[in-house]
Amino acid sequence: MQGLRVVPGWSAAIILVAEFLVFTAILWRPGAAHTFANAENVALIFKYSGIYGISAIGAAMIIGAGGIDLAPGAVMALASVVTGALFVEAQWPLPAATAAGLSVGVLSGALAAALVVGARLPPFIATLGTMGIARGLAFLITEGRFYDLSRWLAAGTAPLGIPLAAWPGTLMIVLAVVFQALMTRTALGRHILATGGNETAARYAGVRVDRVKVFVYVTGGALAAVSGVVLAVVQGQGKADLASGYELDIIAAAVVGGASLSGGRASVVGAVLGALIFGVLRNALAQIPGGTFADRLILGVAVLVIVVMDRVANRGGARSRE
């Protein structure tokens, strides 16, 4: 049964390559320039996948620690609104406005951690409440309006010499390298997976479980805010309804990338590959007549299939150890 186990990283990489090749063949038109397999379109896939991918890194760590976070989409919206309000209306410099937007994610993550660790609420309930608070605050601030950042950004703006369109993919790769090293080369990474694998055993082994949970929820909130700020600056808008429904996409990317919803297993690189898998899927379906209508259906089916495979593999592993 171990053969059914979704191997973090490698299986997602194989799926991504196979998916790209299949859509390259499907969208090939003899005698015409390829609209899918070209450098410009690949850059577009990285741009939009980066938005999900940054948040999926945090989601993978939270799931690996045995939790779940339903708030990243709402946190992204609130971070975009705070950044937009301060940059457009209060005329703050962009770096200061983005720093304030990022602080929203830290506070949201701290609230979720306080509810999970302090109040002992189930993560599902705690982050559901956090999601409602973040989305509600975003609507209160905007009062139905949106902040048009694009009017105030100079043409050709390129922070640190990197064009705005390249920031999501670049940040996703840099953060993936940093957090993959944290998860695989540090004691904290091992403690995160130990907490998700068996919390009681981790406590007896000396792992400070509560501190681990605080770390993953605060980090997850901060990474969601990074996604929100990047989305606001790149798309030029701060809106309360931004990133609606992104929660499923972010969790799905982490799960497809090898994170077990039972806890104890997660891959940062796998989560990023999962985001790219869904980015390729959306990009390709948009080029197929009627394809976009199948987007959510495929996403739901993919998550269910992988979770069922994971459960079957876990049961098989448990029986083999008996």
Coordinates of C-alpha atoms in Angstrom, one line a residue:
M1 CA 0.0 0.0 0.0
Q2 CA 2.9 2.3 0.4
G3 CA 3.0 2.6 -3.3
L4 CA -0.2 4.7 -3.1
R5 CA 1.3 7.2 -0.8
V6 CA 1.7 10.7 -2.4
V7 CA 5.4 11.4 -2.1
P8 CA 5.9 15.1 -1.2
G9 CA 7.6 17.0 -4.0
W10 CA 8.5 14.3 -6.5
S11 CA 5.0 13.2 -7.3
A12 CA 3.8 16.8 -7.6
A13 CA 6.7 17.5 -10.0
I14 CA 5.9 14.6 -12.2
I15 CA 2.2 15.6 -12.3
L16 CA 3.2 19.2 -13.2
V17 CA 5.5 18.1 -16.1
A18 CA 2.9 15.6 -17.4
E19 CA 0.1 18.2 -17.1
F20 CA 2.2 20.8 -19.0
L21 CA 3.0 18.3 -21.8
V22 CA -0.7 17.2 -22.1
F23 CA -1.9 20.7 -22.5
T24 CA 0.9 21.6 -24.9
A25 CA -0.3 18.8 -27.1
I26 CA -4.0 19.7 -26.7
L27 CA -3.5 23.4 -27.5
W28 CA -1.1 22.8 -30.4
R29 CA -2.4 24.2 -33.7
P30 CA -0.5 23.2 -36.9
G31 CA 0.9 26.3 -38.6
A32 CA 0.0 28.7 -35.8
A33 CA 2.1 30.1 -32.9
H34 CA 1.7 28.2 -29.7
T35 CA -0.5 30.1 -27.3
F36 CA 0.4 27.9 -24.3
A37 CA 4.0 26.7 -24.4
N38 CA 5.8 30.0 -24.8
A39 CA 8.0 32.1 -22.5
E40 CA 5.4 34.9 -22.1
N41 CA 2.6 32.5 -21.0
V42 CA 4.9 30.6 -18.6
A43 CA 5.8 33.9 -17.0
L44 CA 2.0 34.6 -16.7
I45 CA 1.5 31.2 -15.0
F46 CA 4.3 32.0 -12.5
K47 CA 2.8 35.4 -11.9
Y48 CA -0.6 34.1 -10.9
S49 CA 0.6 30.9 -9.3
G50 CA 2.9 33.0 -7.1
I51 CA -0.1 34.6 -5.4
Y52 CA -1.4 31.2 -4.3
G53 CA 2.0 29.6 -3.8
I54 CA 3.2 32.1 -1.2
S55 CA 0.1 31.4 1.0
A56 CA 0.3 27.7 0.3
I57 CA 3.8 27.6 2.0
G58 CA 2.2 28.7 5.2
A59 CA -0.8 26.4 4.7
A60 CA 1.6 23.4 4.3
M61 CA 3.3 24.2 7.6
I62 CA 0.0 24.6 9.4
I63 CA -1.4 21.3 8.0
G64 CA 1.9 19.6 8.8
A65 CA 1.5 20.7 12.4
G66 CA -2.0 19.1 12.5
G67 CA -4.0 22.3 12.0
I68 CA -6.0 24.0 9.2
D69 CA -6.3 27.7 8.2
L70 CA -9.5 28.9 6.5
A71 CA -8.5 32.6 6.7
P72 CA -5.8 33.2 4.1
G73 CA -8.2 34.6 1.4
A74 CA -9.8 37.0 3.9
V75 CA -6.3 38.0 5.2
M76 CA -5.2 38.7 1.7
A77 CA -8.1 41.0 1.1
L78 CA -7.6 42.9 4.4
A79 CA -3.9 43.3 3.7
S80 CA -4.7 44.7 0.2
V81 CA -7.3 47.1 1.7
V82 CA -5.0 48.4 4.4
T83 CA -2.1 48.8 2.0
G84 CA -4.4 50.6 -0.5
A85 CA -6.0 52.9 2.1
L86 CA -2.7 54.0 3.5
F87 CA -1.0 54.4 0.1
V88 CA -3.9 56.0 -1.8
E89 CA -5.8 58.0 0.8
A90 CA -3.2 58.6 3.6
Q91 CA -0.4 59.1 1.0
W92 CA 2.0 56.9 2.9
P93 CA 5.1 55.9 1.0
L94 CA 4.6 52.4 -0.7
P95 CA 7.2 50.6 1.6
A96 CA 5.5 51.9 4.7
A97 CA 2.0 51.1 3.4
T98 CA 3.1 47.5 2.5
A99 CA 4.7 47.1 5.9
A100 CA 1.4 48.0 7.5
G101 CA -0.4 45.5 5.2
L102 CA 2.0 42.8 6.3
S103 CA 1.4 43.5 10.0
V104 CA -2.3 42.7 9.4
G105 CA -1.3 39.1 8.6
V106 CA 0.9 38.8 11.7
L107 CA -2.0 40.1 13.9
S108 CA -4.5 37.7 12.2
G109 CA -2.2 34.8 12.7
A110 CA -1.6 35.8 16.3
L111 CA -5.4 35.9 16.8
A112 CA -5.8 32.4 15.3
A113 CA -3.0 31.1 17.5
A114 CA -4.5 32.6 20.6
L115 CA -7.8 30.9 19.9
V116 CA -6.2 27.6 19.1
V117 CA -3.6 27.5 21.9
G118 CA -5.1 29.8 24.5
A119 CA -8.9 29.1 24.2
R120 CA -8.3 25.5 22.9
L121 CA -10.8 26.0 20.1
P122 CA -10.6 23.5 17.1
P123 CA -8.5 25.1 14.3
F124 CA -11.5 24.9 12.0
I125 CA -13.6 27.1 14.3
A126 CA -10.8 29.4 15.2
T127 CA -9.8 30.2 11.7
L128 CA -13.4 30.4 10.5
G129 CA -13.9 33.2 13.0
T130 CA -10.7 34.8 12.0
M131 CA -11.8 34.7 8.4
G132 CA -15.0 36.4 9.2
I133 CA -13.3 39.1 11.2
A134 CA -10.7 39.8 8.5
R135 CA -13.2 40.0 5.7
G136 CA -15.6 42.1 7.8
L137 CA -12.9 44.6 8.7
A138 CA -12.0 44.9 5.0
F139 CA -15.6 45.8 4.1
L140 CA -15.9 48.2 7.0
I141 CA -12.7 50.1 5.9
T142 CA -13.7 50.3 2.2
E143 CA -17.5 50.8 2.6
G144 CA -18.0 49.2 -0.8
R145 CA -15.2 51.2 -2.5
F146 CA -11.9 50.0 -3.8
Y147 CA -8.5 51.6 -3.7
D148 CA -6.9 52.2 -7.1
L149 CA -3.2 51.8 -6.5
S150 CA -2.4 51.7 -10.2
R151 CA -3.1 55.4 -10.6
W152 CA -0.4 56.3 -8.1
L153 CA 2.3 53.8 -9.2
A154 CA 4.7 55.2 -11.7
A155 CA 4.9 53.4 -15.1
G156 CA 7.7 50.9 -15.1
T157 CA 7.8 50.7 -11.3
A158 CA 10.4 47.9 -10.5
P159 CA 11.3 47.6 -6.8
L160 CA 14.8 46.3 -6.4
G161 CA 15.1 46.3 -10.2
I162 CA 12.5 43.5 -10.5
P163 CA 9.4 44.3 -12.6
L164 CA 6.1 44.2 -10.7
A165 CA 4.8 41.3 -12.8
A166 CA 7.8 39.2 -11.8
W167 CA 7.4 39.8 -8.1
P168 CA 4.9 37.0 -7.2
G169 CA 6.9 34.2 -8.9
T170 CA 10.2 35.5 -7.6
L171 CA 9.0 35.9 -4.0
M172 CA 7.3 32.4 -4.1
I173 CA 10.7 30.8 -5.1
V174 CA 12.7 32.7 -2.6
L175 CA 10.3 32.0 0.3
A176 CA 10.1 28.3 -0.8
V177 CA 13.9 27.9 -0.5
V178 CA 13.9 29.6 2.9
F179 CA 11.0 27.6 4.4
Q180 CA 12.0 24.3 2.8
A181 CA 15.4 24.7 4.6
L182 CA 13.6 25.5 7.8
M183 CA 11.4 22.4 7.5
T184 CA 14.1 20.0 6.6
R185 CA 17.3 21.3 8.2
T186 CA 16.2 22.7 11.6
A187 CA 14.8 21.3 14.8
L188 CA 11.8 23.6 14.5
G189 CA 10.8 21.9 11.2
R190 CA 11.1 18.5 12.8
H191 CA 9.0 19.7 15.8
I192 CA 6.3 21.0 13.5
L193 CA 5.9 17.6 11.9
A194 CA 6.2 15.8 15.2
T195 CA 3.4 18.0 16.6
G196 CA 1.1 17.1 13.7
G197 CA 2.1 13.4 13.8
N198 CA 1.3 12.8 17.4
E199 CA 0.9 15.8 19.7
T200 CA 0.9 13.8 22.9
A201 CA 4.1 12.0 22.0
A202 CA 5.7 15.2 20.9
R203 CA 4.9 16.8 24.3
Y204 CA 6.5 13.8 26.1
A205 CA 9.5 14.1 23.8
G206 CA 10.0 17.7 25.1
V207 CA 8.6 19.6 22.1
R208 CA 7.0 22.9 23.1
V209 CA 3.8 22.2 21.2
D210 CA 2.1 25.4 22.0
R211 CA 5.0 27.5 20.7
V212 CA 5.1 25.4 17.6
K213 CA 1.4 26.1 16.9
V214 CA 1.9 29.8 17.6
F215 CA 4.8 29.9 15.1
V216 CA 2.9 28.2 12.3
Y217 CA -0.3 30.2 12.6
V218 CA 1.6 33.6 12.8
T219 CA 3.8 32.6 9.9
G220 CA 0.8 31.4 7.9
G221 CA -0.9 34.7 8.5
A222 CA 2.2 36.7 7.6
L223 CA 2.6 34.8 4.3
A224 CA -1.1 35.3 3.4
A225 CA -0.6 39.0 4.0
V226 CA 2.5 38.9 1.7
S227 CA 0.2 37.4 -1.0
G228 CA -2.4 40.1 -0.4
V229 CA 0.1 43.0 -0.6
V230 CA 1.7 41.5 -3.8
L231 CA -1.7 41.0 -5.3
A232 CA -2.8 44.6 -4.6
V233 CA 0.4 46.1 -5.9
V234 CA 0.7 43.9 -9.0
Q235 CA -3.0 44.2 -10.0
G236 CA -3.3 47.8 -8.7
Q237 CA -6.3 47.4 -6.5
G238 CA -7.2 47.0 -2.9
K239 CA -10.6 45.4 -2.5
A240 CA -12.7 43.8 0.3
D241 CA -13.9 41.0 -2.0
L242 CA -10.4 40.3 -3.3
A243 CA -9.3 36.6 -3.1
S244 CA -12.8 35.3 -2.3
G245 CA -12.7 31.5 -2.3
Y246 CA -8.9 31.4 -2.4
E247 CA -8.9 29.3 0.8
L248 CA -9.8 26.1 -1.1
D249 CA -7.1 26.8 -3.7
I250 CA -4.4 27.3 -1.1
I251 CA -5.3 24.3 0.9
A252 CA -5.6 22.2 -2.3
A253 CA -2.2 23.3 -3.4
A254 CA -0.7 22.2 -0.1
V255 CA -2.5 18.9 -0.2
V256 CA -1.6 18.1 -3.8
G257 CA 2.0 18.9 -2.9
G258 CA 2.0 16.2 -0.2
A259 CA 0.6 17.7 3.0
S260 CA -1.5 15.2 4.9
L261 CA -4.7 16.6 6.4
S262 CA -4.1 14.1 9.3
G263 CA -0.9 16.1 10.2
G264 CA 2.7 15.0 10.5
R265 CA 3.6 15.3 6.8
A266 CA 4.0 18.4 4.6
S267 CA 6.3 19.7 1.9
V268 CA 7.0 23.4 1.2
V269 CA 8.4 22.6 -2.3
G270 CA 5.4 20.3 -2.9
A271 CA 3.0 23.1 -1.9
V272 CA 4.6 25.5 -4.4
L273 CA 4.4 22.7 -7.1
G274 CA 0.8 22.2 -6.2
A275 CA 0.2 26.0 -6.8
L276 CA 1.9 25.7 -10.2
I277 CA -0.2 22.6 -11.1
F278 CA -3.4 24.6 -10.5
G279 CA -1.9 27.6 -12.2
V280 CA -1.2 25.6 -15.4
L281 CA -4.7 24.1 -15.2
R282 CA -6.4 27.5 -15.0
N283 CA -4.3 29.0 -17.7
A284 CA -4.9 26.1 -20.1
L285 CA -8.6 25.8 -19.4
A286 CA -9.0 29.5 -20.2
Q287 CA -7.8 28.7 -23.7
I288 CA -10.2 25.8 -24.2
P289 CA -13.8 26.9 -25.1
G290 CA -16.0 26.3 -22.0
G291 CA -13.0 25.0 -20.0
T292 CA -13.1 27.6 -17.3
F293 CA -16.5 26.2 -16.2
A294 CA -14.7 23.0 -15.2
D295 CA -12.1 24.7 -13.1
R296 CA -13.8 24.3 -9.7
L297 CA -15.0 20.8 -10.5
I298 CA -11.5 19.6 -11.3
L299 CA -10.1 21.3 -8.2
G300 CA -12.6 19.6 -5.9
V301 CA -12.2 16.2 -7.5
A302 CA -8.4 16.4 -7.3
V303 CA -8.5 17.2 -3.6
L304 CA -10.9 14.4 -2.9
V305 CA -8.9 11.8 -4.8
I306 CA -5.6 12.7 -3.2
V307 CA -7.1 12.8 0.3
V308 CA -8.7 9.3 -0.2
M309 CA -5.4 8.0 -1.6
D310 CA -3.7 9.4 1.5
R311 CA -6.2 7.8 3.9
V312 CA -5.9 4.4 2.1
A313 CA -2.1 4.6 2.3
N314 CA -2.2 5.5 6.0
R315 CA -4.5 2.6 6.8
G316 CA -2.3 0.2 4.9
G317 CA 0.8 1.5 6.7
A318 CA -0.9 1.1 10.1
R319 CA -2.0 -2.5 9.3
S320 CA 1.5 -3.4 8.2
R321 CA 2.9 -2.2 11.5
E322 CA 0.4 -4.3 13.5

